PDB file of C-alpha atoms in Angstrom:
ATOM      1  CA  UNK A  26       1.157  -0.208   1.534  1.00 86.00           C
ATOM      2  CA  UNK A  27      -1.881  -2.403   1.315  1.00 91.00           C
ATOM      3  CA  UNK A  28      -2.957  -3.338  -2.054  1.00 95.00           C
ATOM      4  CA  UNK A  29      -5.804  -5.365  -3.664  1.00 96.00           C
ATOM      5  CA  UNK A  30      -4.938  -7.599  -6.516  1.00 97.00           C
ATOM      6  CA  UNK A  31      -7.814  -8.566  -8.854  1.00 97.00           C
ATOM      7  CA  UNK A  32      -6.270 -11.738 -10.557  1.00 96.00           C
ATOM      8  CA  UNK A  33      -7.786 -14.624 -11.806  1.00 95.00           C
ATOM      9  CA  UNK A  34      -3.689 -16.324 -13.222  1.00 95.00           C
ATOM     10  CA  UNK A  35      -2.952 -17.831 -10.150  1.00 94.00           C
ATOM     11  CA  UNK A  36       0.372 -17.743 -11.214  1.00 95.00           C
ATOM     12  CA  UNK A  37       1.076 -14.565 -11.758  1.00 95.00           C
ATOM     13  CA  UNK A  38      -1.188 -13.770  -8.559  1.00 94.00           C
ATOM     14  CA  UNK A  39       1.337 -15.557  -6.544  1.00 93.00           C
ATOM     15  CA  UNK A  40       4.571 -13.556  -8.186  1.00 94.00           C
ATOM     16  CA  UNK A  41       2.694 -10.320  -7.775  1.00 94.00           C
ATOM     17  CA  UNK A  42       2.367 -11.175  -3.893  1.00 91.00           C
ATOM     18  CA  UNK A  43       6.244 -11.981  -3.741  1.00 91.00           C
ATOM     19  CA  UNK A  44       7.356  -9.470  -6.003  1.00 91.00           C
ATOM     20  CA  UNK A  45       5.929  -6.386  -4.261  1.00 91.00           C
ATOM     21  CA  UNK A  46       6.138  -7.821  -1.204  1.00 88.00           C
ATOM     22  CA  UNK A  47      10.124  -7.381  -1.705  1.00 85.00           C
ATOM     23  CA  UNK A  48       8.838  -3.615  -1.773  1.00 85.00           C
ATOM     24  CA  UNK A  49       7.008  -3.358   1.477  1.00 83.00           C
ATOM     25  CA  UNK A  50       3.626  -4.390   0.036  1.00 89.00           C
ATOM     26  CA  UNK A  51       1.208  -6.596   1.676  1.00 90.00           C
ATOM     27  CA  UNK A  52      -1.264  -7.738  -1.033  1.00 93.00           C
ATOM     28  CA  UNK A  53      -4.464  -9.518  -0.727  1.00 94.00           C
ATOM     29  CA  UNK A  54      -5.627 -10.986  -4.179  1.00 95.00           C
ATOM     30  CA  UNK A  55      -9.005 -12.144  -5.443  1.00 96.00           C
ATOM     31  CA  UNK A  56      -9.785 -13.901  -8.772  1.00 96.00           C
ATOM     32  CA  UNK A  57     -13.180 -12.371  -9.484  1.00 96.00           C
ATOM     33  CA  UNK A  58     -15.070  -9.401 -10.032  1.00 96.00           C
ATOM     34  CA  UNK A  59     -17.607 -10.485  -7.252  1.00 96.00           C
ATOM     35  CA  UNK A  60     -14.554 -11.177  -4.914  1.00 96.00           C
ATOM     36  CA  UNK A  61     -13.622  -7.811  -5.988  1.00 95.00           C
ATOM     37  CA  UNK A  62     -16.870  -6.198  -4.890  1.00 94.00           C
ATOM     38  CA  UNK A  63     -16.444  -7.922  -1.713  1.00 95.00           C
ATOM     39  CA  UNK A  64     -13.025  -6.945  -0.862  1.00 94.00           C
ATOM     40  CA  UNK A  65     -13.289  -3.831  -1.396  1.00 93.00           C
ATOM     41  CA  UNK A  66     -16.748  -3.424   0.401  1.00 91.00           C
ATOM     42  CA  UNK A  67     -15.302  -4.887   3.531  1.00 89.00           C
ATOM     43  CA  UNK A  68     -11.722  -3.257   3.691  1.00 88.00           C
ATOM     44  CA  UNK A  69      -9.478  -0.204   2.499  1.00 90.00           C
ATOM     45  CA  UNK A  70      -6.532  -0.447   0.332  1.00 93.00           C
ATOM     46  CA  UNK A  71      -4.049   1.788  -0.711  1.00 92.00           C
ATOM     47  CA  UNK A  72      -4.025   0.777  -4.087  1.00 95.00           C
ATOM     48  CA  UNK A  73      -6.224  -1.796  -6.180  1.00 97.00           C
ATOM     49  CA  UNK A  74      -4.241  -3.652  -9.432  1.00 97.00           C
ATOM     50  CA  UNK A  75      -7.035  -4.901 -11.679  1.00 97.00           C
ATOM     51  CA  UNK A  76      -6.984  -7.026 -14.656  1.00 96.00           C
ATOM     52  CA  UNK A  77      -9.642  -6.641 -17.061  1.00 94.00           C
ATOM     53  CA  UNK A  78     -10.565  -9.743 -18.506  1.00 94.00           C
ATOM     54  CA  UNK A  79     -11.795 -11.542 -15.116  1.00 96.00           C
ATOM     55  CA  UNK A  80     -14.188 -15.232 -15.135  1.00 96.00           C
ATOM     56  CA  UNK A  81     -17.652 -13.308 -14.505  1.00 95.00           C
ATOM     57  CA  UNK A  82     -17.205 -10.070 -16.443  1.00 93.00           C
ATOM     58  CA  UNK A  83     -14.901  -6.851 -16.913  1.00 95.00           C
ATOM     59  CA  UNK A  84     -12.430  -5.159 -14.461  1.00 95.00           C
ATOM     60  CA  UNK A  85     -14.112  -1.961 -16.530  1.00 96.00           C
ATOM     61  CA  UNK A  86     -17.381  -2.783 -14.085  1.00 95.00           C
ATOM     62  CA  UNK A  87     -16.037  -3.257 -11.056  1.00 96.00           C
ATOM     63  CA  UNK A  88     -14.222   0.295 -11.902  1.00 96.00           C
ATOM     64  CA  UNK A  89     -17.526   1.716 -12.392  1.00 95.00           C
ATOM     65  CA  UNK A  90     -19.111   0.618 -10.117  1.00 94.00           C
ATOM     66  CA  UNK A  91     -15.709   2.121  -7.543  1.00 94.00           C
ATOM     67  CA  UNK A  92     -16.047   5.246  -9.002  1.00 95.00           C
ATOM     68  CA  UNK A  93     -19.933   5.814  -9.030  1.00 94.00           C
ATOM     69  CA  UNK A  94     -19.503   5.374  -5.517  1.00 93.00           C
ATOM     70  CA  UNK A  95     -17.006   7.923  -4.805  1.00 93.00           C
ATOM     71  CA  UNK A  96     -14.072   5.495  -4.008  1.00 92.00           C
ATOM     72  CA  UNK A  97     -11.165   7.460  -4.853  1.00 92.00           C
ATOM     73  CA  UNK A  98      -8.767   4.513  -4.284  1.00 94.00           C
ATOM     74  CA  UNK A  99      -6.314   4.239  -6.515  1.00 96.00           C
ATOM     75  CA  UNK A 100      -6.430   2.064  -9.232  1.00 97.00           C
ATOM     76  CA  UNK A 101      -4.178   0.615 -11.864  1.00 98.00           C
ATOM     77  CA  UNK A 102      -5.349  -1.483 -14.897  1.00 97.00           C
ATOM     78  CA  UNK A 103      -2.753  -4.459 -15.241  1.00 95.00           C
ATOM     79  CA  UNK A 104      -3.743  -6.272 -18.961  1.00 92.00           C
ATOM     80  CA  UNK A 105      -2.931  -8.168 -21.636  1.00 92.00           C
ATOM     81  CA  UNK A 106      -5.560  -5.594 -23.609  1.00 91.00           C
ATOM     82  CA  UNK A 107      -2.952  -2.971 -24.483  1.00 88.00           C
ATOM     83  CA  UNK A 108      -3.990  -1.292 -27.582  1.00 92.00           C
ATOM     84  CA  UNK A 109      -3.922   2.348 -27.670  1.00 94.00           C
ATOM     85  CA  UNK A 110      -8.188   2.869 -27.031  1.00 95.00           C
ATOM     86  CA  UNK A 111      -7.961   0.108 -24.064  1.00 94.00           C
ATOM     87  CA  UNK A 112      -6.057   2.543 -22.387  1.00 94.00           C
ATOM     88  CA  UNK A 113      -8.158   5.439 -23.222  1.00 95.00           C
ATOM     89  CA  UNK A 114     -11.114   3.632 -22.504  1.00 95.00           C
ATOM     90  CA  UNK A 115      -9.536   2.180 -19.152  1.00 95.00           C
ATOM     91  CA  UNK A 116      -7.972   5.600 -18.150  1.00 96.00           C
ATOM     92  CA  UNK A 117     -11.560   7.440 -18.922  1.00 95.00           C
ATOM     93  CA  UNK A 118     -13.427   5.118 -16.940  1.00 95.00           C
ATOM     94  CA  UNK A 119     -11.626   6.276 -14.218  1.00 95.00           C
ATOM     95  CA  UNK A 120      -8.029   4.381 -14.013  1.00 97.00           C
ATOM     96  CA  UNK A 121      -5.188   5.923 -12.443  1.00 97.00           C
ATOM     97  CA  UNK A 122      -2.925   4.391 -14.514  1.00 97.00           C
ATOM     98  CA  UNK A 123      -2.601   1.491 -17.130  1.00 96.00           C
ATOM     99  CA  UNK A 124       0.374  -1.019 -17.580  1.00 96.00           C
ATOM    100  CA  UNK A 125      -0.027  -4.062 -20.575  1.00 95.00           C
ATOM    101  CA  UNK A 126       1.549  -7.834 -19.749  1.00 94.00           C
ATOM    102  CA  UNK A 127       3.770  -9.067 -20.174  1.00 92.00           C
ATOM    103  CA  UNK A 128       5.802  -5.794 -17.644  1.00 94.00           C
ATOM    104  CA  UNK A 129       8.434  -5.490 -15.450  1.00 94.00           C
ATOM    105  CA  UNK A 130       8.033  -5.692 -11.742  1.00 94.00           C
ATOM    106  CA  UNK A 131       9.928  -2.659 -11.340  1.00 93.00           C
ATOM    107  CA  UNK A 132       8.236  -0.547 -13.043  1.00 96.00           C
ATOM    108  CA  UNK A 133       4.725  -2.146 -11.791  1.00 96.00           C
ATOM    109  CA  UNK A 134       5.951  -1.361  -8.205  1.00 94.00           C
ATOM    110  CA  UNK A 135       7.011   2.451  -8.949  1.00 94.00           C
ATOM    111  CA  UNK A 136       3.708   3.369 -11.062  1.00 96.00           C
ATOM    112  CA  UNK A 137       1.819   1.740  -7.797  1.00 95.00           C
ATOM    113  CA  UNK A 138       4.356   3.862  -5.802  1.00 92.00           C
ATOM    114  CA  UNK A 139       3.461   6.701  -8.028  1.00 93.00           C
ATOM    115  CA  UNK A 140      -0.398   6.671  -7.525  1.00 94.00           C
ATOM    116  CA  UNK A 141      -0.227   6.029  -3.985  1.00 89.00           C
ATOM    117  CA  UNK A 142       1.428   9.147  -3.693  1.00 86.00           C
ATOM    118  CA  UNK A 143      -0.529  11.223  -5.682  1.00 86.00           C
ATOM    119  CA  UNK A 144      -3.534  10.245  -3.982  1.00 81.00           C
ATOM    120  CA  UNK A 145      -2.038  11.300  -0.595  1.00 77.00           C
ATOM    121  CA  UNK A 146      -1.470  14.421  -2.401  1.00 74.00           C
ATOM    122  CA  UNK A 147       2.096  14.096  -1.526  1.00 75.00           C
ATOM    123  CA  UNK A 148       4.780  15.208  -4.678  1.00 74.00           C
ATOM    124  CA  UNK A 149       8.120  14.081  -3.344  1.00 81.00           C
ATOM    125  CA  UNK A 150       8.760  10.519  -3.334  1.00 83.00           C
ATOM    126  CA  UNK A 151      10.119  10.523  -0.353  1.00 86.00           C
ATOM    127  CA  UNK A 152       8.244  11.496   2.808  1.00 87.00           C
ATOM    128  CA  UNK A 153      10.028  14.112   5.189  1.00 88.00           C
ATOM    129  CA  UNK A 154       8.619  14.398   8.753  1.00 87.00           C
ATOM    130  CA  UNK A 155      10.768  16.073  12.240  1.00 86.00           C
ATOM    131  CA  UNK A 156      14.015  14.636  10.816  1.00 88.00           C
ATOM    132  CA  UNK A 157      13.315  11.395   9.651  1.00 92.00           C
ATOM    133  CA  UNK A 158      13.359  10.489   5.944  1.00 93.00           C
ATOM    134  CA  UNK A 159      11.446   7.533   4.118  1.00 93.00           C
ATOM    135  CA  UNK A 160      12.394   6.414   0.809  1.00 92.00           C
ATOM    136  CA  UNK A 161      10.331   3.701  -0.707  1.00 89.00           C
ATOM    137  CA  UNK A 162      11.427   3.244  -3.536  1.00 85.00           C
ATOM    138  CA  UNK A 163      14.739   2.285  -2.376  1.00 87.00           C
ATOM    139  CA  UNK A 164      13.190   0.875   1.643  1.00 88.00           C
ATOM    140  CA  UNK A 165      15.753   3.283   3.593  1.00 92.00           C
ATOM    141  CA  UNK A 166      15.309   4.977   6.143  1.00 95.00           C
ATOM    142  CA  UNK A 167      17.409   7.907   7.280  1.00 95.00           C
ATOM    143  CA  UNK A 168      17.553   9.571  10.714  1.00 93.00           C
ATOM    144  CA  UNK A 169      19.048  13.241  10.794  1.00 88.00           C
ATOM    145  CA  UNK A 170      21.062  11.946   7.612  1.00 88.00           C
ATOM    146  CA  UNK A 171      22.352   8.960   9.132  1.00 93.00           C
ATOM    147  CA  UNK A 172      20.786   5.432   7.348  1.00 95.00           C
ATOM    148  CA  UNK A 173      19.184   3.300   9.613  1.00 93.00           C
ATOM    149  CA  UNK A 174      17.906  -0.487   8.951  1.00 93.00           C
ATOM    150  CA  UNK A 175      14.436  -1.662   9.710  1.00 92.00           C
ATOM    151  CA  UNK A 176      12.742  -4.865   9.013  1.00 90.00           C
ATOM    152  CA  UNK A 177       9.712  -4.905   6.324  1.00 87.00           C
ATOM    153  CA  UNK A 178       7.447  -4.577   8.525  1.00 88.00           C
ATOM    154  CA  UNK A 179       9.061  -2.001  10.680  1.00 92.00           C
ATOM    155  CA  UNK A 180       9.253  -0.229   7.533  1.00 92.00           C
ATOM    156  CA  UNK A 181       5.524  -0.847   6.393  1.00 90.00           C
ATOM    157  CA  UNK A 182       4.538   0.860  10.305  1.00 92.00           C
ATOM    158  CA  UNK A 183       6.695   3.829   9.996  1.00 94.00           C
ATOM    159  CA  UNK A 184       4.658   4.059   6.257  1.00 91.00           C
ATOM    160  CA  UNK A 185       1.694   4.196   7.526  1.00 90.00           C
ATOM    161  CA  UNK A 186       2.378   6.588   9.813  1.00 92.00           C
ATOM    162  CA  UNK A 187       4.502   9.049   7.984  1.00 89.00           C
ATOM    163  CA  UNK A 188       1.564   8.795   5.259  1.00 84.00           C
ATOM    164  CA  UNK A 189      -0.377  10.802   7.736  1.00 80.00           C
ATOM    165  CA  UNK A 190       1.740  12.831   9.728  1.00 79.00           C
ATOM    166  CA  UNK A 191       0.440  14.176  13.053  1.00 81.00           C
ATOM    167  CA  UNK A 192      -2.629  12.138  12.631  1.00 87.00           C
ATOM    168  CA  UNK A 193      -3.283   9.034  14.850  1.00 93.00           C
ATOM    169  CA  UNK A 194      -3.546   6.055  13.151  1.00 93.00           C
ATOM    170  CA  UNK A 195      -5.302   3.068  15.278  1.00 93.00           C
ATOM    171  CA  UNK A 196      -3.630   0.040  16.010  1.00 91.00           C
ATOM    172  CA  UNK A 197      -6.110  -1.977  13.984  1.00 89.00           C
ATOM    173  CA  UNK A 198      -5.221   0.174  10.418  1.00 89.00           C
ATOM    174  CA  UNK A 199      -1.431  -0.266  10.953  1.00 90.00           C
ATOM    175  CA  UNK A 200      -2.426  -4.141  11.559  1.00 88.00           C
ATOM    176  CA  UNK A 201      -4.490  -3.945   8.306  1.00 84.00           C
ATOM    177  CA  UNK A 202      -0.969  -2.345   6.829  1.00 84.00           C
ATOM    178  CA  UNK A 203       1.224  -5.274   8.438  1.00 85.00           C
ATOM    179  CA  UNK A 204      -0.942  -8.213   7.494  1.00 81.00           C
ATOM    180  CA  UNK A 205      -3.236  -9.842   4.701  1.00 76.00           C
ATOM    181  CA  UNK A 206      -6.236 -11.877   5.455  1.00 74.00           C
ATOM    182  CA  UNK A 207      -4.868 -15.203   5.217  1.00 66.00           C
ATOM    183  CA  UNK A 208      -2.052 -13.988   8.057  1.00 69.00           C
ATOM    184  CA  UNK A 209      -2.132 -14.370  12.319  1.00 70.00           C
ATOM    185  CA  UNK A 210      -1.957 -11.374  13.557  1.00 69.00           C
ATOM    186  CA  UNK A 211      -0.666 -11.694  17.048  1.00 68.00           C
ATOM    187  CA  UNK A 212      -2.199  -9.740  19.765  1.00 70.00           C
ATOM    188  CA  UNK A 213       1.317  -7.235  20.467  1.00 80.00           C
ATOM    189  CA  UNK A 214       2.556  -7.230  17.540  1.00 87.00           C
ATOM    190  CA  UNK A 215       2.242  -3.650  16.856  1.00 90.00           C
ATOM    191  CA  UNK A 216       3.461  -2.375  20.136  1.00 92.00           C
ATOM    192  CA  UNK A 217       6.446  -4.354  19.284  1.00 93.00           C
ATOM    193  CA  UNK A 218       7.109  -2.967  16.112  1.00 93.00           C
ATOM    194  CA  UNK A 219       6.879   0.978  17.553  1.00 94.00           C
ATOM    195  CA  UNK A 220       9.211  -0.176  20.436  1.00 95.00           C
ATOM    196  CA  UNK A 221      11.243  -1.581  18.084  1.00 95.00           C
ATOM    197  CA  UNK A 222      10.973   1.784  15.903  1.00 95.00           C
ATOM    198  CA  UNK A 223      11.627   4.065  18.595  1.00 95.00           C
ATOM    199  CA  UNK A 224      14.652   2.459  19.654  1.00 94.00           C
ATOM    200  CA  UNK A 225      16.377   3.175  16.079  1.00 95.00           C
ATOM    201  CA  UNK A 226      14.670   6.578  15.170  1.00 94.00           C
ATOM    202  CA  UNK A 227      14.524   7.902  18.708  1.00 92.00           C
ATOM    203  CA  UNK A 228      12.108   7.143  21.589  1.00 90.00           C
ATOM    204  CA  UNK A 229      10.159  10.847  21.053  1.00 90.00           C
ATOM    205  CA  UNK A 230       9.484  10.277  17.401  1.00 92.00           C
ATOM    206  CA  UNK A 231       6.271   8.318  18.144  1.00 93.00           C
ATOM    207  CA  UNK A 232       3.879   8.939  20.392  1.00 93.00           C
ATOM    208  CA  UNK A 233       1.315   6.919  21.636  1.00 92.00           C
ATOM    209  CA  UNK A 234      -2.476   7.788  22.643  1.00 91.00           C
ATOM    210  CA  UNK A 235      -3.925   5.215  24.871  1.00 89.00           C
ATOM    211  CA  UNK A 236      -6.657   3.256  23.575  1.00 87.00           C
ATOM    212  CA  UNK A 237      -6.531   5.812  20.028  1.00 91.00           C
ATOM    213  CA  UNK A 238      -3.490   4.686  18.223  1.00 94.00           C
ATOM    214  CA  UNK A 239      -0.015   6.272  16.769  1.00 95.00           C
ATOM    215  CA  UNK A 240       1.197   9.378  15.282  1.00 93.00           C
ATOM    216  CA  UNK A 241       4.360  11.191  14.578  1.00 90.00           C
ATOM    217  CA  UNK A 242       4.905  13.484  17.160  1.00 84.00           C
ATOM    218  CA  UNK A 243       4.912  17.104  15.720  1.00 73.00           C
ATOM    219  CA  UNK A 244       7.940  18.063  16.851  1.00 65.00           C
ATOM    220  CA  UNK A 245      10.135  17.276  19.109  1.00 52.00           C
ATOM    221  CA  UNK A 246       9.394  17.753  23.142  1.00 49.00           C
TER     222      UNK A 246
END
């Protein structure tokens, strides 16, 4: 999961990143609302944390000016402004959801979770596809009910695919998935991940289109 952090306390910027990084997240974080703009005008995310009270103006705006767009990404207000009408204001200018400071990381991580999946349309928490089973909430993986272990980033591949099951997904997204933008990205480093995945899940899991990308294969062959 991918996520945009609009932060201007570099401290709690940098806790964020580990924090929900210990979940599978890979977070990019900007301090602004023009760094917002910018970020989100250049990339996707799967999720965007905002604080409201930002150096050159309101969070509120840069939601607006999301949502008058048609970005649906997700979006959850992360503030120290937690009376009752900031969060009706917040949630009516188009929030997904609203969490005051100080919060637990926790819960932070399974409200993202939570929005995330509602805006795959997905109900379960756990995504189900030809016998394998992703929890993330808890990072396992299970196989035909048996557990299997897979790095983070194994796990944040397998994600991204399972998010979209049966639909490619080019090597460049699942980079965007794996890495922020202050990270190398070596030139393999996907292909090793999926070998890497189809040697615990089972080589026929994942199939590869040349020069397209990844999906989950349908069903088995």
């Amino acid at each position: 999961m991918r996520i945009l952090v609009v932060e201007d306390d570099p401290v709690l910027s940098d806790g964020l990143k580990v924090g929900l990084g210990l979940y599978g997240a890979t977070l990019d974080i900007v301090a602004s609302c023009a760094d917002g703009h910018a970020a989100l005008a250049a990339d996707e995310f799967d999720a965007l944390v905002l604080d409201l009270m930002l150096p050159d103006g309101s969070g509120l705006d840069l939601l607006a000016a999301l949502r008058s767009r048609g970005d649906r990404t997700p979006v959850l207000l992360l503030t120290a402004l937690d009376e009752v009408a900031d969060r009706i204001k917040g949630l009516d200018a188009g929030a997904d959801d609203y969490l005051g400071k100080p919060f637990d990381l926790e819960e932070l991580a399974a409200r993202v979770r939570a929005i995330g999946r509602r805006n795959e349309g997905r109900a379960s928490p756990q995504a189900s596809y030809n016998g394998v089973t992703l929890n993330p909430a808890r990072l396992t993986v299970t196989v035909s009910g048996t557990c299997i272990g897979l790095s983070r980033r194994e796990f944040a591949v397998l994600a991204a695919l399972m998010d979209r099951p049966g639909t490619v997904v080019s090597k460049s997204d699942l980079e965007a998935k794996l890495y922020g933008w202050q990270e190398e990205v070596e030139s393999n480093t996907v292909e090793v991940h999926v070998h890497k995945l189809r040697t615990k899940i089972g080589r026929t899991k994942i199939e590869t289109l040349r020069g397209i990308g990844y999906r989950m294969r349908l069903a088995a062959p």
